[in-house]
Short mmCIF file of C-alpha atoms and ligand atoms in Angstrom, two decimals:
data_model
loop_
_atom_site.label_atom_id
_atom_site.label_comp_id
_atom_site.label_asym_id
_atom_site.label_seq_id
_atom_site.Cartn_x
_atom_site.Cartn_y
_atom_site.Cartn_z
CA MET A 282 -6.74 35.71 -41.85
CA ALA A 283 -4.45 34.70 -44.72
CA SER A 284 -4.59 31.23 -46.17
CA ARG A 285 -2.36 29.23 -48.44
CA ALA A 286 -4.54 30.12 -51.42
CA ASP A 287 -3.82 33.83 -50.84
CA TRP A 288 -0.10 33.56 -50.90
CA LEU A 289 0.00 31.39 -53.98
CA ASN A 290 -1.83 34.06 -55.92
CA VAL A 291 0.80 36.75 -55.97
CA SER A 292 1.70 37.69 -59.51
CA GLY A 293 2.44 41.38 -59.89
CA ARG A 294 4.21 41.57 -56.56
CA LEU A 295 7.55 42.55 -58.06
CA GLU A 296 6.13 45.88 -59.14
CA GLN A 297 5.02 46.50 -55.58
CA TYR A 298 8.55 45.85 -54.35
CA GLU A 299 9.79 48.44 -56.82
CA GLU A 300 7.61 50.99 -55.06
CA ILE A 301 9.17 50.24 -51.69
CA LEU A 302 12.76 49.47 -52.64
CA GLY A 303 13.34 51.20 -55.93
CA ARG A 304 13.64 49.88 -59.47
CA GLU A 305 17.34 48.92 -59.27
CA THR A 306 16.82 46.38 -56.51
CA VAL A 307 14.15 44.54 -58.43
CA ASP A 308 16.02 44.80 -61.75
CA GLU A 309 19.01 43.19 -60.09
CA LEU A 310 16.79 40.32 -58.97
CA ARG A 311 15.52 39.84 -62.50
CA LEU A 312 19.08 39.83 -63.83
CA VAL A 313 20.14 37.03 -61.50
CA ALA A 314 16.87 35.17 -62.09
CA ASP A 315 17.62 35.09 -65.81
CA ARG A 316 20.61 32.87 -65.06
CA VAL A 317 18.67 30.30 -63.04
CA ARG A 318 15.33 30.51 -64.79
CA ASP A 319 13.35 27.26 -65.03
CA ARG A 320 15.55 25.44 -62.55
CA ARG A 321 13.65 23.75 -59.76
CA LEU A 322 14.39 24.63 -56.15
CA GLN A 323 12.76 22.13 -53.80
CA ASN A 324 12.57 23.12 -50.14
CA ILE A 325 12.08 20.53 -47.44
CA ASN A 326 11.42 21.28 -43.77
CA SER A 327 9.47 19.85 -40.87
CA THR A 328 6.47 22.12 -40.39
CA PRO A 329 4.11 24.02 -42.70
CA VAL A 330 3.28 26.60 -40.01
CA GLY A 331 4.82 28.08 -36.88
CA GLY A 332 8.33 29.41 -36.54
CA GLY A 333 10.63 31.38 -38.75
CA VAL A 334 11.40 28.82 -41.46
CA ALA A 335 7.75 28.33 -42.39
CA GLU A 336 7.29 32.08 -42.26
CA ILE A 337 10.11 32.69 -44.74
CA LEU A 338 9.17 29.89 -47.13
CA THR A 339 5.59 31.09 -47.27
CA ARG A 340 6.82 34.39 -48.67
CA MET A 341 9.84 33.24 -50.65
CA ILE A 342 8.27 30.52 -52.80
CA PRO A 343 5.84 32.85 -54.61
CA MET A 344 8.58 35.41 -55.28
CA LEU A 345 10.91 32.79 -56.77
CA ASN A 346 8.09 31.50 -58.94
CA GLU A 347 7.28 34.99 -60.11
CA LEU A 348 10.94 35.38 -61.07
CA GLY A 349 10.80 32.20 -63.13
CA VAL A 350 12.49 29.80 -60.71
CA GLU A 351 10.27 26.79 -60.04
CA ALA A 352 10.21 26.70 -56.28
CA SER A 353 8.33 24.14 -54.23
CA TRP A 354 8.03 23.14 -50.58
CA ASP A 355 7.58 19.71 -49.02
CA VAL A 356 7.21 18.88 -45.35
CA ILE A 357 8.50 15.65 -43.82
CA LYS A 358 6.09 13.55 -41.80
CA GLY A 359 6.83 12.48 -38.25
CA ASP A 360 4.96 11.40 -35.15
CA GLN A 361 5.14 12.82 -31.64
CA ALA A 362 8.12 10.62 -30.76
CA PHE A 363 10.08 11.98 -33.73
CA PHE A 364 9.35 15.61 -32.87
CA ASP A 365 10.26 14.97 -29.21
CA VAL A 366 13.61 13.69 -30.49
CA THR A 367 14.21 16.55 -32.89
CA LYS A 368 13.25 19.11 -30.24
CA ALA A 369 15.85 17.54 -27.95
CA PHE A 370 18.36 17.72 -30.83
CA HIS A 371 17.44 21.36 -31.40
CA ASN A 372 18.01 22.23 -27.75
CA ALA A 373 21.24 20.20 -27.63
CA LEU A 374 22.60 21.87 -30.76
CA HIS A 375 21.89 25.21 -29.13
CA GLY A 376 24.10 24.02 -26.26
CA LYS A 377 21.41 23.09 -23.72
CA VAL A 378 22.22 19.81 -21.96
CA GLU A 379 19.85 17.06 -23.12
CA ARG A 380 19.92 13.34 -22.37
CA VAL A 381 20.07 11.71 -25.77
CA THR A 382 19.81 7.92 -25.96
CA PRO A 383 20.65 5.46 -28.77
CA GLU A 384 16.90 4.80 -29.12
CA MET A 385 16.38 8.47 -29.97
CA PHE A 386 18.85 8.21 -32.82
CA ASP A 387 16.92 5.11 -33.96
CA VAL A 388 13.65 7.05 -33.95
CA TYR A 389 15.27 9.76 -36.10
CA ARG A 390 16.70 7.24 -38.58
CA ALA A 391 13.45 5.27 -38.84
CA THR A 392 11.32 8.38 -39.48
CA LEU A 393 13.64 9.60 -42.20
CA GLU A 394 13.70 6.12 -43.79
CA GLU A 395 9.93 6.31 -43.95
CA ASN A 396 10.05 9.76 -45.56
CA LEU A 397 12.65 8.59 -48.05
CA ARG A 398 10.18 5.95 -49.20
CA THR A 399 7.30 8.38 -49.71
CA MET A 400 8.84 11.69 -50.74
CA ASP A 401 9.40 12.73 -54.34
CA PHE A 402 12.78 14.43 -54.83
CA ASN A 403 12.31 16.53 -57.92
CA GLY A 404 14.37 19.72 -57.42
CA ASP A 405 17.49 20.52 -59.41
CA VAL A 406 18.61 21.96 -56.10
CA ILE A 407 17.19 20.44 -52.92
CA LEU A 408 17.34 22.80 -49.97
CA LEU A 409 16.77 21.07 -46.63
CA HIS A 410 16.08 23.27 -43.66
CA ASP A 411 17.47 22.52 -40.20
CA PRO A 412 18.36 19.20 -38.56
CA GLN A 413 14.94 17.53 -38.76
CA PRO A 414 15.14 16.51 -42.45
CA ALA A 415 18.96 16.57 -42.70
CA GLY A 416 19.24 12.76 -42.78
CA LEU A 417 17.35 12.56 -46.08
CA ILE A 418 20.74 13.10 -47.72
CA GLN A 419 21.34 9.34 -47.50
CA ARG A 420 19.86 8.77 -50.93
CA LYS A 421 21.81 11.51 -52.66
CA GLN A 422 24.04 9.09 -54.61
CA GLU A 423 21.05 7.33 -56.06
CA ILE A 424 18.87 10.43 -56.66
CA GLY A 425 21.57 12.78 -57.88
CA ARG A 426 20.83 16.55 -57.91
CA ARG A 427 22.50 19.21 -55.78
CA TRP A 428 21.77 19.16 -52.06
CA VAL A 429 22.14 22.09 -49.71
CA TRP A 430 21.69 22.05 -45.95
CA ARG A 431 20.20 25.33 -44.75
CA CYS A 432 20.89 25.56 -41.04
CA HIS A 433 18.89 28.29 -39.31
CA ILE A 434 20.19 27.62 -35.83
CA ASP A 435 23.43 28.23 -34.01
CA VAL A 436 25.45 25.00 -34.07
CA SER A 437 28.74 26.56 -33.02
CA ALA A 438 28.75 25.04 -29.51
CA PRO A 439 26.61 21.92 -29.75
CA GLN A 440 26.29 18.98 -27.41
CA ALA A 441 28.93 16.62 -28.83
CA ASP A 442 26.89 13.42 -29.23
CA VAL A 443 24.16 15.11 -31.26
CA TRP A 444 26.57 16.98 -33.51
CA GLU A 445 28.69 13.88 -34.09
CA PHE A 446 25.51 12.09 -35.14
CA LEU A 447 24.52 14.86 -37.57
CA ARG A 448 27.90 15.82 -38.96
CA PRO A 449 28.30 12.75 -41.24
CA TYR A 450 24.97 13.63 -42.82
CA VAL A 451 25.86 17.29 -43.17
CA GLU A 452 29.18 16.59 -44.85
CA GLN A 453 27.47 14.69 -47.66
CA TYR A 454 25.77 17.90 -48.83
CA ASP A 455 27.15 19.99 -51.68
CA ALA A 456 27.06 23.04 -49.44
CA ALA A 457 25.75 24.38 -46.14
CA VAL A 458 24.14 27.75 -45.52
CA PHE A 459 24.29 29.53 -42.16
CA SER A 460 22.64 32.76 -41.04
CA MET A 461 25.74 34.19 -39.35
CA PRO A 462 29.47 33.34 -39.33
CA GLU A 463 29.25 32.69 -35.59
CA PHE A 464 26.66 29.93 -36.10
CA SER A 465 28.78 27.71 -38.30
CA GLN A 466 31.11 24.77 -37.80
CA GLN A 467 34.33 23.54 -39.36
CA LEU A 468 33.05 21.46 -42.26
CA SER A 469 34.56 19.73 -45.27
CA ILE A 470 31.96 21.25 -47.62
CA PRO A 471 31.57 24.84 -48.90
CA GLN A 472 29.63 27.15 -46.63
CA TYR A 473 27.56 30.21 -47.53
CA LEU A 474 26.28 32.98 -45.32
CA VAL A 475 22.72 34.13 -45.85
CA ALA A 476 20.80 36.20 -43.34
CA PRO A 477 17.06 35.52 -43.13
CA SER A 478 14.49 38.12 -44.09
CA ILE A 479 10.99 39.48 -43.74
CA ASP A 480 8.51 40.43 -46.42
CA PRO A 481 7.35 44.05 -46.25
CA LEU A 482 4.24 43.18 -48.28
CA SER A 483 3.02 40.33 -46.12
CA ASP A 484 0.01 40.61 -43.84
CA LYS A 485 2.49 40.42 -40.97
CA ASN A 486 4.37 43.52 -42.05
CA LYS A 487 2.32 45.69 -44.39
CA GLU A 488 1.01 49.09 -43.35
CA LEU A 489 -2.34 49.00 -41.55
CA GLU A 490 -5.06 51.55 -41.10
CA PRO A 491 -5.39 52.86 -37.50
CA GLU A 492 -8.92 51.40 -37.35
CA GLN A 493 -7.56 47.92 -38.07
CA VAL A 494 -5.18 48.26 -35.15
CA ASP A 495 -7.94 49.57 -32.89
CA ARG A 496 -10.22 46.65 -33.72
CA VAL A 497 -7.58 44.11 -32.67
CA LEU A 498 -6.89 45.91 -29.39
CA GLU A 499 -10.58 46.05 -28.66
CA LYS A 500 -10.98 42.35 -29.42
CA TYR A 501 -8.37 41.46 -26.80
CA GLY A 502 -9.42 44.08 -24.25
CA ILE A 503 -6.14 46.00 -24.42
CA ASP A 504 -6.18 49.63 -23.29
CA ARG A 505 -5.18 52.02 -26.10
CA GLU A 506 -4.11 54.74 -23.66
CA ARG A 507 -1.45 53.09 -21.54
CA PRO A 508 1.98 52.07 -22.91
CA LEU A 509 2.18 48.54 -24.20
CA LEU A 510 5.13 46.16 -23.93
CA ILE A 511 4.96 43.11 -26.14
CA GLN A 512 6.72 39.90 -27.05
CA ILE A 513 5.55 37.78 -29.99
CA SER A 514 6.98 34.26 -29.78
CA ARG A 515 6.18 30.61 -29.70
CA PHE A 516 5.77 29.55 -26.07
CA ASP A 517 9.28 28.22 -25.74
CA ARG A 518 11.57 28.43 -22.70
CA LEU A 519 14.42 29.68 -24.87
CA LYS A 520 12.29 32.76 -25.67
CA ASP A 521 12.16 33.44 -21.91
CA PRO A 522 8.51 34.51 -21.55
CA LEU A 523 8.81 34.26 -17.76
CA GLY A 524 11.77 36.64 -17.86
CA VAL A 525 9.64 39.08 -19.84
CA ILE A 526 6.91 38.94 -17.18
CA ALA A 527 9.50 39.54 -14.48
CA ALA A 528 10.91 42.55 -16.37
CA TYR A 529 7.42 43.97 -16.94
CA ARG A 530 6.70 43.68 -13.19
CA MET A 531 9.82 45.73 -12.43
CA VAL A 532 8.87 48.40 -14.97
CA LYS A 533 5.33 48.54 -13.69
CA LYS A 534 6.53 49.60 -10.25
CA ARG A 535 7.76 52.83 -11.88
CA GLN A 536 5.40 53.42 -14.80
CA PRO A 537 1.89 52.35 -15.75
CA CYS A 538 2.07 49.79 -18.55
CA GLN A 539 0.57 46.62 -19.97
CA LEU A 540 2.14 43.48 -21.36
CA VAL A 541 1.11 41.26 -24.26
CA LEU A 542 2.69 37.85 -24.69
CA ALA A 543 1.33 36.51 -27.93
CA GLY A 544 2.26 33.30 -29.61
CA GLY A 545 1.09 30.09 -31.09
CA GLY A 546 2.43 26.61 -31.15
CA ALA A 547 4.29 24.84 -33.91
CA PRO A 548 3.52 21.19 -34.73
CA ASP A 549 7.23 20.37 -34.50
CA ASP A 550 7.52 21.89 -30.98
CA PRO A 551 6.00 19.55 -28.39
CA GLU A 552 6.98 21.68 -25.36
CA GLY A 553 4.70 24.59 -26.23
CA GLU A 554 1.63 23.61 -24.21
CA GLN A 555 3.58 23.11 -21.00
CA VAL A 556 5.36 26.47 -21.39
CA LEU A 557 2.04 28.20 -22.11
CA ARG A 558 0.65 26.80 -18.84
CA GLU A 559 3.67 28.12 -16.94
CA VAL A 560 3.20 31.53 -18.52
CA GLN A 561 -0.52 31.60 -17.72
CA GLU A 562 0.24 30.71 -14.10
CA ALA A 563 2.85 33.45 -13.83
CA ALA A 564 0.44 36.00 -15.35
CA ALA A 565 -2.58 34.99 -13.26
CA GLY A 566 -4.14 37.77 -11.23
CA ASP A 567 -2.78 40.68 -13.30
CA PRO A 568 -5.42 41.92 -15.77
CA ASP A 569 -2.76 44.00 -17.52
CA ILE A 570 -0.90 40.91 -18.73
CA HIS A 571 -2.55 39.51 -21.84
CA VAL A 572 -1.41 36.01 -22.75
CA LEU A 573 -2.75 35.35 -26.23
CA LEU A 574 -2.64 31.95 -27.84
CA LEU A 575 -2.95 32.74 -31.51
CA PRO A 576 -3.92 30.27 -34.22
CA PRO A 577 -1.71 29.92 -37.31
CA PHE A 578 -2.17 32.65 -39.91
CA SER A 579 -2.93 35.35 -37.33
CA ASP A 580 -0.61 37.61 -39.25
CA LEU A 581 -2.84 40.68 -39.44
CA GLU A 582 -3.47 40.49 -35.71
CA ILE A 583 0.22 40.14 -34.92
CA ASN A 584 0.95 43.07 -37.21
CA ALA A 585 -1.68 45.17 -35.40
CA LEU A 586 -0.44 44.21 -31.94
CA VAL A 587 3.15 45.14 -32.77
CA ARG A 588 2.07 48.41 -34.37
CA ALA A 589 0.08 49.25 -31.22
CA SER A 590 3.02 48.54 -28.93
CA THR A 591 5.38 51.06 -27.39
CA VAL A 592 8.36 48.77 -26.90
CA VAL A 593 8.98 45.26 -28.23
CA PHE A 594 10.85 42.53 -26.34
CA GLN A 595 12.63 39.56 -27.82
CA LYS A 596 14.30 38.46 -24.64
CA SER A 597 15.55 35.13 -25.95
CA LEU A 598 18.12 33.13 -24.03
CA LYS A 599 19.15 31.33 -27.24
CA GLU A 600 18.04 32.28 -30.69
CA GLY A 601 18.41 31.37 -34.32
CA PHE A 602 17.95 34.61 -36.18
CA GLY A 603 14.85 35.94 -34.44
CA LEU A 604 12.66 37.16 -37.28
CA THR A 605 10.36 38.88 -34.83
CA VAL A 606 13.07 41.48 -34.26
CA SER A 607 13.17 42.56 -37.91
CA GLU A 608 9.38 42.47 -38.01
CA ALA A 609 9.26 44.96 -35.14
CA LEU A 610 12.12 47.15 -36.40
CA TRP A 611 10.42 47.41 -39.79
CA LYS A 612 7.43 48.90 -37.95
CA ARG A 613 9.74 51.47 -36.39
CA LYS A 614 9.55 49.95 -32.91
CA PRO A 615 12.50 49.99 -30.51
CA VAL A 616 13.41 46.42 -29.60
CA ILE A 617 14.95 45.10 -26.41
CA GLY A 618 16.55 41.77 -27.23
CA GLY A 619 18.58 39.09 -25.52
CA ALA A 620 22.19 39.40 -26.68
CA VAL A 621 22.12 36.06 -28.48
CA GLY A 622 22.14 34.68 -32.02
CA GLY A 623 20.86 36.80 -34.86
CA ILE A 624 19.35 39.33 -32.48
CA LYS A 625 22.88 40.75 -32.26
CA GLN A 626 22.89 41.40 -36.01
CA GLN A 627 19.57 43.18 -35.93
CA ILE A 628 19.94 45.24 -32.80
CA ILE A 629 22.78 47.70 -33.04
CA GLU A 630 23.26 48.73 -29.45
CA GLY A 631 21.65 52.10 -28.75
CA VAL A 632 20.96 52.62 -32.47
CA THR A 633 18.16 50.20 -33.36
CA GLY A 634 17.42 48.99 -29.83
CA PHE A 635 19.15 47.53 -26.80
CA LEU A 636 20.81 44.21 -26.13
CA VAL A 637 20.25 42.85 -22.65
CA TYR A 638 21.71 40.09 -20.52
CA SER A 639 19.27 39.91 -17.60
CA VAL A 640 15.75 40.64 -16.43
CA GLU A 641 17.06 43.75 -14.67
CA GLY A 642 18.72 44.94 -17.88
CA ALA A 643 15.52 44.42 -19.84
CA ALA A 644 13.49 46.32 -17.23
CA THR A 645 15.94 49.22 -17.10
CA ARG A 646 15.95 49.65 -20.88
CA ALA A 647 12.17 49.34 -21.10
CA ALA A 648 11.68 52.03 -18.44
CA GLN A 649 14.19 54.27 -20.24
CA LEU A 650 12.38 53.88 -23.56
CA LEU A 651 8.93 54.37 -22.05
CA ALA A 652 10.12 57.64 -20.53
CA ASP A 653 11.67 59.05 -23.72
CA GLU A 654 9.47 59.43 -26.76
CA GLN A 655 12.18 61.11 -28.84
CA MET A 656 14.53 58.22 -28.21
CA ARG A 657 11.85 55.76 -29.26
CA ARG A 658 11.26 57.66 -32.47
CA THR A 659 14.94 57.93 -33.43
CA ILE A 660 15.64 54.29 -32.66
CA GLY A 661 12.51 53.29 -34.55
CA GLU A 662 13.62 55.13 -37.71
CA ASN A 663 17.09 53.63 -37.49
CA GLY A 664 15.61 50.16 -37.13
CA HIS A 665 13.42 50.56 -40.18
CA LEU A 666 16.40 51.60 -42.27
CA HIS A 667 18.58 48.77 -40.97
CA VAL A 668 15.96 46.21 -42.01
CA LYS A 669 15.44 47.88 -45.37
CA GLN A 670 19.12 47.64 -46.13
CA ASN A 671 19.77 44.14 -44.83
CA PHE A 672 16.85 41.94 -43.95
CA LEU A 673 14.19 42.09 -46.66
CA LEU A 674 13.01 39.18 -48.78
CA THR A 675 14.42 40.58 -52.03
CA ARG A 676 17.99 40.28 -50.74
CA HIS A 677 17.32 36.80 -49.43
CA VAL A 678 15.88 35.55 -52.73
CA LYS A 679 18.85 37.01 -54.60
CA ASP A 680 21.27 35.21 -52.26
CA TYR A 681 19.57 31.86 -52.86
CA MET A 682 19.56 32.32 -56.62
CA LEU A 683 23.27 33.20 -56.50
CA ILE A 684 23.94 30.01 -54.55
CA MET A 685 22.03 28.01 -57.18
CA LEU A 686 24.23 29.63 -59.79
CA ALA A 687 27.42 29.00 -57.83
CA LEU A 688 26.51 25.32 -57.45
CA GLU A 689 26.36 25.03 -61.22
CA HIS A 690 29.93 26.39 -61.42
CA PRO A 691 31.59 24.46 -58.61
CA ARG A 692 35.19 25.11 -59.55
CA GLU A 693 34.90 28.71 -60.72
CA HIS A 694 35.79 31.56 -58.41
CA ILE A 695 33.95 34.16 -60.48
CA VAL A 696 30.63 33.64 -62.25
CA TYR A 697 29.69 36.38 -64.71
CA LEU A 698 26.06 37.38 -64.86
CA ASP A 699 25.97 38.72 -68.40
N1 LIG B 864 4.94 33.90 -35.21
C1 LIG B 864 3.62 33.79 -35.58
N2 LIG B 864 2.70 33.47 -34.66
C2 LIG B 864 3.04 33.25 -33.38
C3 LIG B 864 4.40 33.36 -32.98
C4 LIG B 864 5.33 33.69 -33.93
O1 LIG B 864 3.26 34.00 -36.75
O2 LIG B 864 2.15 32.96 -32.60
C5 LIG B 864 5.89 34.24 -36.23
C6 LIG B 864 6.73 35.46 -35.92
O3 LIG B 864 6.01 36.63 -36.28
C7 LIG B 864 7.96 35.20 -36.77
C8 LIG B 864 8.09 33.70 -36.68
O4 LIG B 864 6.81 33.18 -36.35
O5 LIG B 864 7.70 35.55 -38.10
C9 LIG B 864 9.09 33.30 -35.59
O6 LIG B 864 10.36 33.37 -36.10
P1 LIG B 864 11.61 33.61 -35.17
O7 LIG B 864 12.81 33.53 -36.04
O8 LIG B 864 11.43 34.86 -34.38
O9 LIG B 864 11.58 32.41 -34.12
P2 LIG B 864 11.41 30.82 -34.23
O10 LIG B 864 9.98 30.56 -33.85
O11 LIG B 864 11.73 30.39 -35.63
O12 LIG B 864 12.36 30.29 -33.19
#
């Protein structure tokens, strides 16, 4: 199990990236880093664990520091009422109908007021992730610095009342960053596109010995012989775990297989426990469905489970980027994903996996992949290459450093690196 102390102690990692990605990639990073060296990049989000943002920051902060950029990470504080409100905002921004009351906006404002009183804003660039901390921008005039809103979710078709509440905050930022062009909004501020990333050296993604994989399967009583379908996700309705169970049941009528649904909660997601109960009920009575509630920092176990799997699902109904897809592709696994959000960037239809629109579609593709080992192998190789070229941490860190540089040259169209 990894802990915070492990990931802070990471000097010498750049050389390891050279081994995987080649010298040029890392030299390029160093070149850009030279232009933003010693600047402070302060990240602020709403949870230290659980979910993609925490996952990325955990890996990105040490790499920035190793490159000479002083990166830090603060987490806003909020109570259950605040996270109920921000979860409703999250769903509403994704286009799900939510009843949002004036009192909920008051809860949001009051929590951010409280954080404004206690938080130290010390970055040269302050990068706030997602809607939860977005309202901290109120003190920008007084604090100064450059403020960037990093939106990881799709806000292209939001519920109007929530977006109209957030927009005045967002437009006070110096810039906004979205993961995909389709996620963005018409805004009066500059916008940048930056796809998320995974770290090939993390416990979640590094190569494992076969014995390590075996031990994890044994621990959870999973049969090594029969094909394994898997979805790794927080227990969240938008990840459609019940749809995955339904698809597995259809596949199982034709081929022997097992299903793992593994996930943990996130402190900023209050719905998790209820969804887990629904999943456990749906799985009850089938010993081949393994519902695993994993504690934070179960990265090696997740890595092992994915490596042991035959086909990976990410059957989301709505999605931000969906880091789990790149994590699986990197391990050369074919992925069946809901045709939503960033999953569409990662799955190239028939090349790195399959995009699906229904339970039936997911079941059909899973059965097809289970029956065709050569297809699985080809798709797996393609997926690995696609991630290597587009979705690794090195590219992500370079993009952020280039944004820091661009913010220092606000009226210049070209910034020279040498
Ligand atoms: N994850 C994890 N433990 C879990 C469930 C998920 O570590 O129990 C990780 C997963 O491997 C991925 C991230 O959390 O790195 C989820 O990111 P994604 O973008 O897929 O979804 P989000 O949870 O942010 O909606």
